[in-house]
Coordinates of C-alpha atoms in Angstrom, one line a residue:
Chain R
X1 CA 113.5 83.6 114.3
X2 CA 115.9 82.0 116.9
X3 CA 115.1 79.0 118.8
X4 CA 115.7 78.5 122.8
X5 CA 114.9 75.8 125.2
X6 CA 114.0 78.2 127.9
X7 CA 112.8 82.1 128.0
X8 CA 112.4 83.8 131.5
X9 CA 110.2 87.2 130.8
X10 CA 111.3 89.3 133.9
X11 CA 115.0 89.2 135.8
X12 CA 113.3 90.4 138.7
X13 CA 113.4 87.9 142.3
X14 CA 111.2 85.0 140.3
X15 CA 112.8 85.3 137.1
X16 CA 116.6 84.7 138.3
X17 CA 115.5 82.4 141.0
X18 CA 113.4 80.0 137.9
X19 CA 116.9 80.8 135.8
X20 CA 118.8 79.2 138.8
X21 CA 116.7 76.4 139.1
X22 CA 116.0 75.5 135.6
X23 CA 120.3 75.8 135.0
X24 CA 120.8 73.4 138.0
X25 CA 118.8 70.7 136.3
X26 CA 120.1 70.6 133.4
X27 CA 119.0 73.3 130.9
X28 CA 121.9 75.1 129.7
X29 CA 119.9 77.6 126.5
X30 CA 118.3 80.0 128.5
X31 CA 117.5 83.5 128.0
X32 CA 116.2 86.0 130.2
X33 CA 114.5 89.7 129.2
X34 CA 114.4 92.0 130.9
X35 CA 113.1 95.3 130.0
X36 CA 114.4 97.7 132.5
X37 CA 118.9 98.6 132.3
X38 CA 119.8 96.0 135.3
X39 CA 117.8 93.0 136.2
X40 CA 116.9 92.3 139.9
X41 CA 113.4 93.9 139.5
X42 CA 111.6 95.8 142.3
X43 CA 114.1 94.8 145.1
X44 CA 116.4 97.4 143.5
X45 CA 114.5 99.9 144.9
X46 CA 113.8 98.3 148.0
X47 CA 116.9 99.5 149.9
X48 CA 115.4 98.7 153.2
X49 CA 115.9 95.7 155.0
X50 CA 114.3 92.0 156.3
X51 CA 115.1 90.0 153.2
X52 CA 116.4 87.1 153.2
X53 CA 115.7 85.4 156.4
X54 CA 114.0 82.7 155.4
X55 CA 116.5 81.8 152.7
X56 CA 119.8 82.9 154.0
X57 CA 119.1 83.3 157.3
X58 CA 120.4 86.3 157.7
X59 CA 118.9 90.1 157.5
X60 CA 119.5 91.7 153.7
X61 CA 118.3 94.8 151.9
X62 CA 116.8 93.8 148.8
X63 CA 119.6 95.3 146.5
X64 CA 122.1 92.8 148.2
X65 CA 119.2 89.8 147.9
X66 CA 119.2 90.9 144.3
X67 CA 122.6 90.3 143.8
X68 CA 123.2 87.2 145.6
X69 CA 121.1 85.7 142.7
X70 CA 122.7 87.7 140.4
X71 CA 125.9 86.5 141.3
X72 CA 124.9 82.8 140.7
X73 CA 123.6 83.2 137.4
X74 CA 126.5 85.2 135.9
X75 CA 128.4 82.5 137.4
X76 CA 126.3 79.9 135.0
X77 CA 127.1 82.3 132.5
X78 CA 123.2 82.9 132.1
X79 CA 122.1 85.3 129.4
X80 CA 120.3 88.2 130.4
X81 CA 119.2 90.5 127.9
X82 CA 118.3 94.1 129.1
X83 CA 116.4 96.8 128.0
X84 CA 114.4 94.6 126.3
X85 CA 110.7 94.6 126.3
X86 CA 108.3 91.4 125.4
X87 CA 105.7 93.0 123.0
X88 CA 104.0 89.7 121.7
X89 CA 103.4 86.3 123.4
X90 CA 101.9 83.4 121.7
X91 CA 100.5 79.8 122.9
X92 CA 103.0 78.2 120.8
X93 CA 106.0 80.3 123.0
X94 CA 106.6 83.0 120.0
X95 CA 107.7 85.9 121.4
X96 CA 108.4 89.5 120.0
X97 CA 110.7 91.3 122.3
X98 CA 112.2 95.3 121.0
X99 CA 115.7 95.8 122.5
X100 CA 117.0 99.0 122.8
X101 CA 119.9 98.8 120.0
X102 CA 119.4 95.4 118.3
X103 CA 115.8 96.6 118.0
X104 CA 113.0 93.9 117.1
X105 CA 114.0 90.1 117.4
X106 CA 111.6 87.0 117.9
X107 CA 112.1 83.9 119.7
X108 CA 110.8 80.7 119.5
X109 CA 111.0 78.7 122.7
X110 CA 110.5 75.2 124.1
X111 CA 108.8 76.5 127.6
X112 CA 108.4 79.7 128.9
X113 CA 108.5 81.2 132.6
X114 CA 106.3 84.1 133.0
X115 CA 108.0 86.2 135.6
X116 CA 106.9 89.9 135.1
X117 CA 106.0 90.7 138.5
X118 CA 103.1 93.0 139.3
X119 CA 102.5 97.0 138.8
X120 CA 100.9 99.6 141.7
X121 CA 97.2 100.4 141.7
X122 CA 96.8 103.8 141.0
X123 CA 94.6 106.8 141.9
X124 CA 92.4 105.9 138.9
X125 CA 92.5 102.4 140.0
X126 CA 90.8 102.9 143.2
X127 CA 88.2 106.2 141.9
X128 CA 90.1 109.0 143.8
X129 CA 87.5 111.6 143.4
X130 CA 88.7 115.0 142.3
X131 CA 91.0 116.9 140.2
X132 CA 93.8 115.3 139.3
X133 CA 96.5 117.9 139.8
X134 CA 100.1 117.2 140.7
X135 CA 101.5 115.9 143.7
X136 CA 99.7 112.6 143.8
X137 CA 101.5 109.6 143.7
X138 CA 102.1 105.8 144.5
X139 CA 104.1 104.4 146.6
X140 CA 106.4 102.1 144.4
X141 CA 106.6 105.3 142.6
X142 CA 107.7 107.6 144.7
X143 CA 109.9 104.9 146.2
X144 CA 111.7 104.2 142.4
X145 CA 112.1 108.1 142.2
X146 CA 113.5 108.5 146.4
X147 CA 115.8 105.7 146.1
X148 CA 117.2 105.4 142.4
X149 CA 116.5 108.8 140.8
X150 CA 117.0 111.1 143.5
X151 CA 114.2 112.7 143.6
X152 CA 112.3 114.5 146.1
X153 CA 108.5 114.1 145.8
X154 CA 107.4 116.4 148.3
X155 CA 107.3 118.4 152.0
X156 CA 104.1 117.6 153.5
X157 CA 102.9 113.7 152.9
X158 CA 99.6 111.9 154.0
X159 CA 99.6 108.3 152.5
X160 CA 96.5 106.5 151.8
X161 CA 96.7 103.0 152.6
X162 CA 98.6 100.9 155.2
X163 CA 100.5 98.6 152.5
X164 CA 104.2 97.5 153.3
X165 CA 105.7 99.5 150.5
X166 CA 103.3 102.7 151.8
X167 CA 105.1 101.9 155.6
X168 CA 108.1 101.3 154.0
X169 CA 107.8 105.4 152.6
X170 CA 106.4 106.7 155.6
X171 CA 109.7 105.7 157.5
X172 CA 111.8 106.6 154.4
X173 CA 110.2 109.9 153.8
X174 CA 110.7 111.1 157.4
X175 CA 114.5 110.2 156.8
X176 CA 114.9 112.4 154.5
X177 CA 113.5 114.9 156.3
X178 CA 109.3 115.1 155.0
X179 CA 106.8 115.5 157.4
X180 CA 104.9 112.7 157.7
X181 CA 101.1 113.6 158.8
X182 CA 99.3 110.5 158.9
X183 CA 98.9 106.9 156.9
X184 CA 94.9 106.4 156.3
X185 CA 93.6 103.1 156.1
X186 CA 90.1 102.4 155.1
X187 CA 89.8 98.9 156.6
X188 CA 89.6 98.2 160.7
X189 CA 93.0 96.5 160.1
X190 CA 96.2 97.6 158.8
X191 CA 97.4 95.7 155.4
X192 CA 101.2 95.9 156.0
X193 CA 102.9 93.7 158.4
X194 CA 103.2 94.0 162.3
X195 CA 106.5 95.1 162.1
X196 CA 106.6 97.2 159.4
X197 CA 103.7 98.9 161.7
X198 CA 106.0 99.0 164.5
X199 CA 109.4 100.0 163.3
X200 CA 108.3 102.5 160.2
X201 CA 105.0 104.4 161.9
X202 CA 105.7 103.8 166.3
X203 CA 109.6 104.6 165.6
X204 CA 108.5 107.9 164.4
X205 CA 105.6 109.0 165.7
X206 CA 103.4 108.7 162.6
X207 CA 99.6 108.3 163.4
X208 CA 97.7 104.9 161.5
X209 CA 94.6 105.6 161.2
X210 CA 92.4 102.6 160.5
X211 CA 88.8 103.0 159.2
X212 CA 89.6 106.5 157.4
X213 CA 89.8 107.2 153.5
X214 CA 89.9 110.3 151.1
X215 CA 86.9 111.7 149.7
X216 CA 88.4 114.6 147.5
X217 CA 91.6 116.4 146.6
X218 CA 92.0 120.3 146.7
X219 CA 94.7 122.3 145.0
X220 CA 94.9 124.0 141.3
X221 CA 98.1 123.3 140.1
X222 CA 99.6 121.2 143.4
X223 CA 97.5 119.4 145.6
X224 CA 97.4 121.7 148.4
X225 CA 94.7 119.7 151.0
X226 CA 92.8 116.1 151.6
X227 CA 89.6 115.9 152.4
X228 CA 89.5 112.9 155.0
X229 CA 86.3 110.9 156.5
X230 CA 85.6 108.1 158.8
X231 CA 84.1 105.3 157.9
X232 CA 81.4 102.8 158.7
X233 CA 81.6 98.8 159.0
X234 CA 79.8 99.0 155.7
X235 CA 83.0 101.2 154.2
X236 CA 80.7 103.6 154.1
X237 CA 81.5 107.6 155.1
X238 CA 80.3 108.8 158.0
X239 CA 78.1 111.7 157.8
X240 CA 79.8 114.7 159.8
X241 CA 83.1 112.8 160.3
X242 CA 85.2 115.0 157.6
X243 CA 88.2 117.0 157.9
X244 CA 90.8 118.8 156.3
X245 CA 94.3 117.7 156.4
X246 CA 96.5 120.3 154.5
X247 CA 99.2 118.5 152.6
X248 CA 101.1 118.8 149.1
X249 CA 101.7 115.5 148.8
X250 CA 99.3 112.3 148.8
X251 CA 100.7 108.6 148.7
X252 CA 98.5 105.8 147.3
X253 CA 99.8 102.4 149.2
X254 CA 96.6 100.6 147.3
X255 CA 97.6 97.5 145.9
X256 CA 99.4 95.2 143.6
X257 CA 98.2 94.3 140.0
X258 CA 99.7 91.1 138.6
X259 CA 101.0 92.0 135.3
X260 CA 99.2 89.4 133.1
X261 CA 98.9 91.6 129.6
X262 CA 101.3 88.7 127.9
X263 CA 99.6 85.8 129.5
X264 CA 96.5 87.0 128.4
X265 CA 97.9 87.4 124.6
X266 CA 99.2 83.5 124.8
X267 CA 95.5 82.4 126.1
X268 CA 96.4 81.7 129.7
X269 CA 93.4 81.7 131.9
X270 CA 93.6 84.3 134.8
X271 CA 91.4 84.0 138.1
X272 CA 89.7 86.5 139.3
X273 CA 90.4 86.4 142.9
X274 CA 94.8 86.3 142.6
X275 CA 94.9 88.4 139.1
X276 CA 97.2 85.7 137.9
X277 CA 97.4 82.7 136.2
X278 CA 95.7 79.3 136.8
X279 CA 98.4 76.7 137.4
X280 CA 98.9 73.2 138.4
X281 CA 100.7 72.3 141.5
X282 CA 104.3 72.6 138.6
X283 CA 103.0 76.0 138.0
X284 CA 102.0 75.3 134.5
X285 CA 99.1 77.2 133.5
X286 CA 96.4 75.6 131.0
X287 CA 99.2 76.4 127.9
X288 CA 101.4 73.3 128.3
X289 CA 104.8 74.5 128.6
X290 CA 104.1 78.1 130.0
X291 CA 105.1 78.4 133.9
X292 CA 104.4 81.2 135.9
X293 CA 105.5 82.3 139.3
X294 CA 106.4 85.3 141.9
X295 CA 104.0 88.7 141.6
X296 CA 102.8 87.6 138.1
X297 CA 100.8 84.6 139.6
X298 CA 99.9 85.8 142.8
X299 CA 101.2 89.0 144.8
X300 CA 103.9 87.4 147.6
X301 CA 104.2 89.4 151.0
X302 CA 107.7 88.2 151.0
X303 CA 110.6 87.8 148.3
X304 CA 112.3 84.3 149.9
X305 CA 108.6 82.9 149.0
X306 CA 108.8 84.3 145.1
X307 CA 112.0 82.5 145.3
X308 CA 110.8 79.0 146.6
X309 CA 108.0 79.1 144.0
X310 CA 110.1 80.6 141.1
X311 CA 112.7 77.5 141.8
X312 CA 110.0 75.2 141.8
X313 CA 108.9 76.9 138.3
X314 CA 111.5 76.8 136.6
X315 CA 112.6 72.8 138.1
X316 CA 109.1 72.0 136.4
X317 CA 110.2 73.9 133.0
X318 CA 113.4 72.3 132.8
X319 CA 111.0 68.9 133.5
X320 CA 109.2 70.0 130.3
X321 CA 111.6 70.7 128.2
X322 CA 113.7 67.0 128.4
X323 CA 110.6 64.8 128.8
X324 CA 107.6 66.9 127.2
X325 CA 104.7 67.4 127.8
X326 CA 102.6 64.6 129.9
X327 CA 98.7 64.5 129.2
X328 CA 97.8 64.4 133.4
X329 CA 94.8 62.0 134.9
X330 CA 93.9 62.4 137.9
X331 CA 93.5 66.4 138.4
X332 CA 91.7 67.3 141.8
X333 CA 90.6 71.1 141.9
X334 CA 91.5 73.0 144.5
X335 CA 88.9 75.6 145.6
X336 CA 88.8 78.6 148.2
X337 CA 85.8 77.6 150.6
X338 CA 84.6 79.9 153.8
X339 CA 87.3 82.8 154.9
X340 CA 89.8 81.5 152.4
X341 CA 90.5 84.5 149.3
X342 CA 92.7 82.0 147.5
X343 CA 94.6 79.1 147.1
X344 CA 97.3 78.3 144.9
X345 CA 97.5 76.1 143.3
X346 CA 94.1 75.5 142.0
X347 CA 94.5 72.0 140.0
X348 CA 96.7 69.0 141.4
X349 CA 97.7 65.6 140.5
X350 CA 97.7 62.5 142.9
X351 CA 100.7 61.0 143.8
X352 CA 103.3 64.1 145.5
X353 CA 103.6 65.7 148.2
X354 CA 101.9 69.7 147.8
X355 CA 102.5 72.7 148.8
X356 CA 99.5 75.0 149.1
X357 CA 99.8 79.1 149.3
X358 CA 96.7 80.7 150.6
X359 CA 95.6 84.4 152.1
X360 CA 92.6 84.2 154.6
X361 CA 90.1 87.2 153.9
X362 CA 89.8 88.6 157.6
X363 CA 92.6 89.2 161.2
X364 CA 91.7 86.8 163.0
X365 CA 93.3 84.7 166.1
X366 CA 93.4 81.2 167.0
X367 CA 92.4 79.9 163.8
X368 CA 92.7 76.4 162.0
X369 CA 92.7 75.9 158.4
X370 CA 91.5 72.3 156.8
X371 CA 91.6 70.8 154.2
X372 CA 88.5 68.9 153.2
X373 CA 87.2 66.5 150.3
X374 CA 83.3 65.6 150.5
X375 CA 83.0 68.0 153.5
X376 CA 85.4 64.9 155.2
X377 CA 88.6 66.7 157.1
X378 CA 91.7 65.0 155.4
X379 CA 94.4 67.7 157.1
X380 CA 94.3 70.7 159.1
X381 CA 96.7 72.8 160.8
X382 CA 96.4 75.3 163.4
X383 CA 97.2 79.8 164.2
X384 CA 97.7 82.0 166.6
X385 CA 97.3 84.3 164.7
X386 CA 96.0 84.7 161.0
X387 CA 96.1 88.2 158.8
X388 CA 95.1 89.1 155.4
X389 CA 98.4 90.6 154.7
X390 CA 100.1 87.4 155.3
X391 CA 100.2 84.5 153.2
X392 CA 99.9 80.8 154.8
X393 CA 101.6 78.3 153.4
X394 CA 100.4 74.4 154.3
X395 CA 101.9 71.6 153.2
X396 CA 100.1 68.3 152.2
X397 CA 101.9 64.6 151.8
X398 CA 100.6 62.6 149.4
X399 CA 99.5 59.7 151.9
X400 CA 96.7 62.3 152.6
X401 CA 95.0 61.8 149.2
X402 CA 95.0 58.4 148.8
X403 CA 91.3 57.8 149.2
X404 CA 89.7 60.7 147.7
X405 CA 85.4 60.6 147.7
X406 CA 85.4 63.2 144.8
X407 CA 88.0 65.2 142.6
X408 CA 87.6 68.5 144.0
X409 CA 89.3 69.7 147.8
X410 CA 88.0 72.3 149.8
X411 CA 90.5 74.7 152.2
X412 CA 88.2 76.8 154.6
X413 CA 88.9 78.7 158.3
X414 CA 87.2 77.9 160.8
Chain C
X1 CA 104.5 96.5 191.0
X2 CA 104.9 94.3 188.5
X3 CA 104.0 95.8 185.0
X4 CA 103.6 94.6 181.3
X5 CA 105.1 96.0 177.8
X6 CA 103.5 94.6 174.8
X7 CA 106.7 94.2 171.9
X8 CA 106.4 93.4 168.4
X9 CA 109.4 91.4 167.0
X10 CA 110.7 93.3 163.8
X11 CA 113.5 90.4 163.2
X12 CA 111.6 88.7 160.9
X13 CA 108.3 88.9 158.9
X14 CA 106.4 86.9 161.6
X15 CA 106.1 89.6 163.6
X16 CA 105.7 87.8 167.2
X17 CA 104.0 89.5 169.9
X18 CA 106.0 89.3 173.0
X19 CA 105.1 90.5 176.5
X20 CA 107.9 91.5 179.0
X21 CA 106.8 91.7 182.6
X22 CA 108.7 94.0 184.8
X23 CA 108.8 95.7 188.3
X24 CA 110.5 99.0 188.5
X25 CA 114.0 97.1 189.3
X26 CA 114.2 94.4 186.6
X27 CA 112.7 92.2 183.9
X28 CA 110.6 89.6 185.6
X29 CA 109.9 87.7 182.3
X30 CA 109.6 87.6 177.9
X31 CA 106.7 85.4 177.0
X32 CA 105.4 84.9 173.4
X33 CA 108.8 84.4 170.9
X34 CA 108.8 81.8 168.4
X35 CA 112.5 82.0 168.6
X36 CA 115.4 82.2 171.1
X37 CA 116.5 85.8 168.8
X38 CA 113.2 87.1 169.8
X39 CA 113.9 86.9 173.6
X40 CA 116.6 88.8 172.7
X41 CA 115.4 91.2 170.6
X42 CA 112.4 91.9 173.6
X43 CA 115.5 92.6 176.5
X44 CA 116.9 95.0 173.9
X45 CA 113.8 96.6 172.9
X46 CA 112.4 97.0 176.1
X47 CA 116.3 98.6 177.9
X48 CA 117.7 100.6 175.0
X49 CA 115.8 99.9 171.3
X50 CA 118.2 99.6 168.1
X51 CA 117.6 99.5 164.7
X52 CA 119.7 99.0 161.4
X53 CA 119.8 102.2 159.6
X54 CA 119.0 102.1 155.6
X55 CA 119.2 105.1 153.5
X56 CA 121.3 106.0 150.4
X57 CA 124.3 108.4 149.8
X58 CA 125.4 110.1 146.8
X59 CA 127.4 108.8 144.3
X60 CA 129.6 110.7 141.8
X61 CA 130.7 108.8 138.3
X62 CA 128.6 106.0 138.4
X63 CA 126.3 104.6 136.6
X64 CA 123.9 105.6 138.9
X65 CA 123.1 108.7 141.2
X66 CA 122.7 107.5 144.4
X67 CA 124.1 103.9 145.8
X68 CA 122.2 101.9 148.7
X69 CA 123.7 101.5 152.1
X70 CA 123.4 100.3 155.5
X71 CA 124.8 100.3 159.0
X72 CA 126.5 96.9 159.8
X73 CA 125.3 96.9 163.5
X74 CA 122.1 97.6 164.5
X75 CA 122.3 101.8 165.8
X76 CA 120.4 103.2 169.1
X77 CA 116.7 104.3 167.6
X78 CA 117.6 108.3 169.2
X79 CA 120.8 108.4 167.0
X80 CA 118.9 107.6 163.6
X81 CA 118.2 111.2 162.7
X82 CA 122.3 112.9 163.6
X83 CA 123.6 110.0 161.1
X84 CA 120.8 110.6 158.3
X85 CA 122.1 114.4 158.6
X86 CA 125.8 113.5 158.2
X87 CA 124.5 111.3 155.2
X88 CA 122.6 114.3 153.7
X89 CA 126.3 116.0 152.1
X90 CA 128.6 112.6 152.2
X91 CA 129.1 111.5 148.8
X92 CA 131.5 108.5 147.6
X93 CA 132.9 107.7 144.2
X94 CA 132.0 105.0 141.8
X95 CA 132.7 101.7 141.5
X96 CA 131.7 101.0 144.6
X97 CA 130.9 97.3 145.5
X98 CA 128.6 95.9 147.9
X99 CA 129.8 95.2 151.2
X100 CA 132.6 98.2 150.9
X101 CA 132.9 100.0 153.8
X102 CA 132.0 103.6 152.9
X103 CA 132.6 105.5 156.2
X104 CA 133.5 104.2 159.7
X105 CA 131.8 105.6 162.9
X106 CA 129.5 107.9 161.3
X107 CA 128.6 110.3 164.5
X108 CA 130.8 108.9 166.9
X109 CA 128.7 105.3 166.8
X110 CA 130.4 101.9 166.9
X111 CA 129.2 101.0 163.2
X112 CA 130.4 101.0 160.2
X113 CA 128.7 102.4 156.6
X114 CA 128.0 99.9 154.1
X115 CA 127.5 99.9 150.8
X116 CA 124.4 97.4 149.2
X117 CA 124.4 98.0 146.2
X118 CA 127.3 97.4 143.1
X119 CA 128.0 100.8 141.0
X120 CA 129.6 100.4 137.9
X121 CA 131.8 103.8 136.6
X122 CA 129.6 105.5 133.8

């Protein structure tokens, strides 16, 4: 068994950005595994652009974020260790990884970043009803095979759901020369971003169509039509509302799935609401000396924020690993109150200044979010506009929390 | 008659709404951008729309099929589809690095093709 100071599961956007971060203060054995052939995760894939703005200030594709951070840690001389899956993660930072041509090896580590990113909600996921016949696929999916493989999924494409990545296709599969028929959304409101809406669905002439979901499949082989209804305020179909849309190809733009199978094995406590981990404003979870950040914690709408937060993890690792761990007083919880889905984090410590990531449940416009303790405002900032599909970030000094009535803070819309 | 044109920004992931109010001579005025690039972006939008063109092109010898690639100036929205059908049959040879140019003035445009993505020779 060989010892490191630091292992990063995952080289996608979070694990090289927690690599970086962790290297630039001062750990110098770290390892990161990565189980596909190159690391820079899903952005490979992600060949269109609007990366990067917030970071660089300037437009990228993903591939070329990828690399930017690639760059930096083969410049640190970094070890990334590819085709290499994690099979077993302990509390105690064991880990069992299979590589390709070494084949198994374990590790035993002083802290651990969990960076594995997240994986597509499929038609299973969401109960597609029908047969399950060829032609359906998801969007990351057909995105991996359009963009890396070469592959052509299909002529005649409805996608179901108004996700970035299923916008992202629409625009990509009309490109390449598919017939795009429609993107369905089952919501009153699109999930993907205004732009995305604008220049990937207006730019070609692709109808949204909000309030509208699938209610069976038809083909033998290859799906050959959709079934399509309206539906209520209730989510409910609308009696008399179906149609036919004939199409060989179907697109599920459902969701993201944080990919918590490892955390789970090492006793980390998940929430229910985010899919990920519970952490502490260092992104530790409850196993001292586990960090976690990017998709794996909480789904990001955009890369530069998995690379704030995945800096900030791996800064708090390489905290760990020179001074141990620190048995915290003062913990405040941090709870989701009225039109708030989630806040991260959900435990913090007195004494520094915070910054909070939240997604509101419902569109809505002119909006302010507080921040309360014993139903007492102690900070609140105001929105034009506030969307589901966008995650809010507030920021909180730690003058704010100074005189505290009980150990719990509330964040609500109102 | 002064008229109104509701623009999304697509610069970055904000997204602002911006309204251009116009008469049938000229732009009477941009209200609603967070930033100064957003002004811009509306004026643009609203006289002759652009956008950066991302696709991929083959790639022979590489460690990979296809390499990712961009325009480096934003391209008039109408001209998307003639350079997507010079794409379909232009293929390159690995290694290709990112940022090489891959093909200048694909369909007469003033832009050049490049690559964003490193290929390694197999």
């Amino acid at each position: 068994m060989m010892k490191r100071e630091l292992v990063i599961i995952g080289a996608g956007p979070a694990g090289l950005a927690a690599a970086l971060a962790a290297y630039d203060n001062g750990i110098r054995d770290i390892l990161i595994i990565e189980r596909e052939k190159r690391a820079g995760g899903i952005l490979n894939q992600c060949i269109h652009d609007g990366f990067g703005l917030h970071k660089f200030k300037e437009i990228l594709t993903g591939p070329e974020y990828a690399y930017r951070y690639l760059k930096k840690v083969q410049e640190r001389k970094i070890e990334i260790m590819t085709s290499t899956i994690v099979t077993e993660l302990r509390a105690e930072k064991y880990l069992k990884v299979i590589n390709e041509e070494i084949g198994i090896l374990e590790f035993k580590a002083d802290a651990v970043v969990l960076a594995m990113g997240s994986r597509e909600r499929t038609a299973g996921g969401i109960s597609l009803p029908g047969e399950r016949m060829a032609g359906v696929y998801t969007a990351g999916l057909t995105q991996n095979l359009m963009n890396l493989q070469n592959i052509k999924v299909g002529n005649n494409i409805v996608i179901l759901g108004s996700g970035d990545i299923g916008l992202i296709m629409a625009r990509r599969l009309t490109l390449e020369g598919a017939n795009v028929k429609a993107v369905l959304e089952i919501m009153p409101y699109s999930n993907g971003l205004n732009r995305n809406i604008n220049q990937c669905l207006i730019d070609f002439n692709i109808p949204l169509k909000l309030s509208h979901t699938v209610i069976d499949v038809k083909g033998k082989d290859r799906l050959e039509s959709i079934i399509v209804t309206e539906v209520d305020e209730n989510l409910r179909a609308i009696p008399g509302s179906e149609y036919e849309i004939e199409c060989d190809t179907l697109i599920l733009s459902v969701g993201l799935i944080p990919e918590n199978e490892l955390s789970k094995q090492a006793d980390v406590q998940i929430d229910d609401i985010t899919g990920g981990a519970l952490v502490k404003d260092n992104l530790e979870t409850n196993v001292p000396g586990i960090f976690a950040c990017g998709n794996v914690l909480h789904i990001h709408d955009l890369v530069d924020y998995v690379s704030d937060e995945a800096e900030n993890a791996g800064q708090a690792a390489a905290k760990y690993i020179k001074s141990g761990h620190k048995w915290r007083k003062n913990n405040i919880f941090v709870e989701a109150g009225d039109g708030i889905n989630y806040v991260i984090p959900q435990l913090i410590t007195l004494g520094k200044d915070l910054e909070f990531s939240m997604r509101v449940k419902k569109p809505a416009s002119d909006k302010t979010i507080k921040i309360l303790n014993n139903n007492e405002l102690i900070a609140k900032n105001t929105f034009k506009k506030v969307n589901p599909s966008e995650m809010i970030k507030i920021n909180l000094a730690k003058e704010k929390l100074l005189s505290l009535k009980t150990a719990s803070i509330k964040v609500v819309v109102e | 008659m002064i008229k109104e044109k509701e623009i999304t920004c697509i610069l970055c992931p904000n997204g602002c709404d911006i309204k251009i109010t116009y008469t049938s001579q000229e732009i009477q005025g941009i209200d609603g951008a967070t930033c100064s690039k957003g002004n811009d972006y509306a004026k643009q939008e609203f006289e002759n729309p652009v956008r950066t063109l991302t696709s991929s092109i083959l790639v022979k010898g590489g460690d990979s099929d296809l390499v990712s690639v961009k325009t480096d100036e934003p391209i008039p929205l109408e001209k998307i589809m003639s350079i997507m059908e010079i794409l379909k049959t232009f293929e390159v040879k690995a290694p290709v690095m990112v940022g090489d140019v891959l093909l200048e003035n694909p369909a007469d445009l003033n832009c050049k093709l490049i690559a964003t993505r490193e290929i390694k020779r197999k």
